[in-house]
């Protein structure tokens, strides 16, 4: 998605998943693969996610901030700061089993686009990804958008229509 023709192709999007629960990380990966995502970087701990990444610029970031909420939110903030100013921001979704109001507020302040409670359905995750991506795209500066906007909007509308059927 970043700095390429902007048509929201899942197979071209890079995904970073950070979850200390290996079972949920596997489940999330399998669901995303079912949607067509193919480029993954998986981190099994928050400390692994803090290590600098090379040659991987994720378009979608899914983070479970537990057990160390502050470290998890710091990762989101750091990932947001590392993004190039000219690039579209990554979609950041917090996927967690605990969603108290203070966590939701802190996650939003750290840069999360959406918070999804575990357990979740594939439809809920897809809906949140599409909603967050369309929000990111609609709020992006026009200089960051490359390609035909109608193509992108049509792909979002088509995916949303398929989800609602």
PDB file of C-alpha atoms in Angstrom, residues 26-89:
ATOM      1  CA  UNK A  26      -1.404 -18.515  14.275  1.00  0.00           C
ATOM      2  CA  UNK A  27      -5.180 -18.043  14.112  1.00  0.00           C
ATOM      3  CA  UNK A  28      -4.835 -14.390  13.106  1.00  0.00           C
ATOM      4  CA  UNK A  29      -2.270 -15.293  10.442  1.00  0.00           C
ATOM      5  CA  UNK A  30      -4.511 -18.017   9.010  1.00  0.00           C
ATOM      6  CA  UNK A  31      -7.517 -15.685   8.893  1.00  0.00           C
ATOM      7  CA  UNK A  32      -5.486 -12.988   7.146  1.00  0.00           C
ATOM      8  CA  UNK A  33      -4.108 -15.537   4.674  1.00  0.00           C
ATOM      9  CA  UNK A  34      -7.708 -16.498   3.912  1.00  0.00           C
ATOM     10  CA  UNK A  35      -8.355 -12.850   3.017  1.00  0.00           C
ATOM     11  CA  UNK A  36      -5.386 -12.887   0.636  1.00  0.00           C
ATOM     12  CA  UNK A  37      -2.569 -11.385   2.720  1.00  0.00           C
ATOM     13  CA  UNK A  38       0.776 -13.035   1.931  1.00  0.00           C
ATOM     14  CA  UNK A  39       3.587 -10.927   3.414  1.00  0.00           C
ATOM     15  CA  UNK A  40       3.917 -11.460   7.158  1.00  0.00           C
ATOM     16  CA  UNK A  41       6.365 -10.627   9.874  1.00  0.00           C
ATOM     17  CA  UNK A  42       5.412 -12.260  13.151  1.00  0.00           C
ATOM     18  CA  UNK A  43       6.831 -11.305  16.528  1.00  0.00           C
ATOM     19  CA  UNK A  44       6.174 -13.589  19.507  1.00  0.00           C
ATOM     20  CA  UNK A  45       6.995 -11.004  22.144  1.00  0.00           C
ATOM     21  CA  UNK A  46       6.802  -7.288  22.695  1.00  0.00           C
ATOM     22  CA  UNK A  47      10.581  -7.122  23.148  1.00  0.00           C
ATOM     23  CA  UNK A  48      11.069  -8.790  19.728  1.00  0.00           C
ATOM     24  CA  UNK A  49       8.771  -6.200  18.171  1.00  0.00           C
ATOM     25  CA  UNK A  50      10.861  -3.367  19.582  1.00  0.00           C
ATOM     26  CA  UNK A  51      13.922  -4.589  17.676  1.00  0.00           C
ATOM     27  CA  UNK A  52      14.499  -2.562  14.514  1.00  0.00           C
ATOM     28  CA  UNK A  53      13.049  -4.072  11.355  1.00  0.00           C
ATOM     29  CA  UNK A  54      14.936  -4.107   8.111  1.00  0.00           C
ATOM     30  CA  UNK A  55      13.362  -4.078   4.667  1.00  0.00           C
ATOM     31  CA  UNK A  56       9.867  -4.559   6.018  1.00  0.00           C
ATOM     32  CA  UNK A  57       7.445  -1.657   5.991  1.00  0.00           C
ATOM     33  CA  UNK A  58       4.090  -2.994   7.227  1.00  0.00           C
ATOM     34  CA  UNK A  59       0.820  -1.663   5.879  1.00  0.00           C
ATOM     35  CA  UNK A  60      -1.175  -3.458   8.579  1.00  0.00           C
ATOM     36  CA  UNK A  61       0.006  -3.811  12.166  1.00  0.00           C
ATOM     37  CA  UNK A  62      -1.845  -6.050  14.611  1.00  0.00           C
ATOM     38  CA  UNK A  63      -0.669  -5.860  18.226  1.00  0.00           C
ATOM     39  CA  UNK A  64      -1.793  -7.463  21.474  1.00  0.00           C
ATOM     40  CA  UNK A  65      -0.246  -5.203  24.138  1.00  0.00           C
ATOM     41  CA  UNK A  66      -0.582  -7.734  26.969  1.00  0.00           C
ATOM     42  CA  UNK A  67       1.028  -8.628  29.319  1.00  0.00           C
ATOM     43  CA  UNK A  68       2.945  -5.305  29.390  1.00  0.00           C
ATOM     44  CA  UNK A  69       0.414  -2.708  28.244  1.00  0.00           C
ATOM     45  CA  UNK A  70       2.820   0.227  28.371  1.00  0.00           C
ATOM     46  CA  UNK A  71       5.412  -1.608  26.234  1.00  0.00           C
ATOM     47  CA  UNK A  72       2.724  -2.662  23.753  1.00  0.00           C
ATOM     48  CA  UNK A  73       1.452   0.880  23.364  1.00  0.00           C
ATOM     49  CA  UNK A  74       5.008   2.195  23.136  1.00  0.00           C
ATOM     50  CA  UNK A  75       5.545  -0.148  20.164  1.00  0.00           C
ATOM     51  CA  UNK A  76       2.537   1.370  18.387  1.00  0.00           C
ATOM     52  CA  UNK A  77       3.807   4.877  19.065  1.00  0.00           C
ATOM     53  CA  UNK A  78       7.319   3.976  17.882  1.00  0.00           C
ATOM     54  CA  UNK A  79       6.032   2.343  14.686  1.00  0.00           C
ATOM     55  CA  UNK A  80       3.985   5.469  13.945  1.00  0.00           C
ATOM     56  CA  UNK A  81       7.045   7.693  14.434  1.00  0.00           C
ATOM     57  CA  UNK A  82       9.233   5.551  12.129  1.00  0.00           C
ATOM     58  CA  UNK A  83       6.905   5.977   9.154  1.00  0.00           C
ATOM     59  CA  UNK A  84       8.014   8.273   6.368  1.00  0.00           C
ATOM     60  CA  UNK A  85       6.128  11.562   6.312  1.00  0.00           C
ATOM     61  CA  UNK A  86       5.282  11.123   2.634  1.00  0.00           C
ATOM     62  CA  UNK A  87       3.909   7.579   3.044  1.00  0.00           C
ATOM     63  CA  UNK A  88       0.374   6.643   3.961  1.00  0.00           C
ATOM     64  CA  UNK A  89       0.214   5.621   7.618  1.00  0.00           C
TER      65      UNK A  89
END
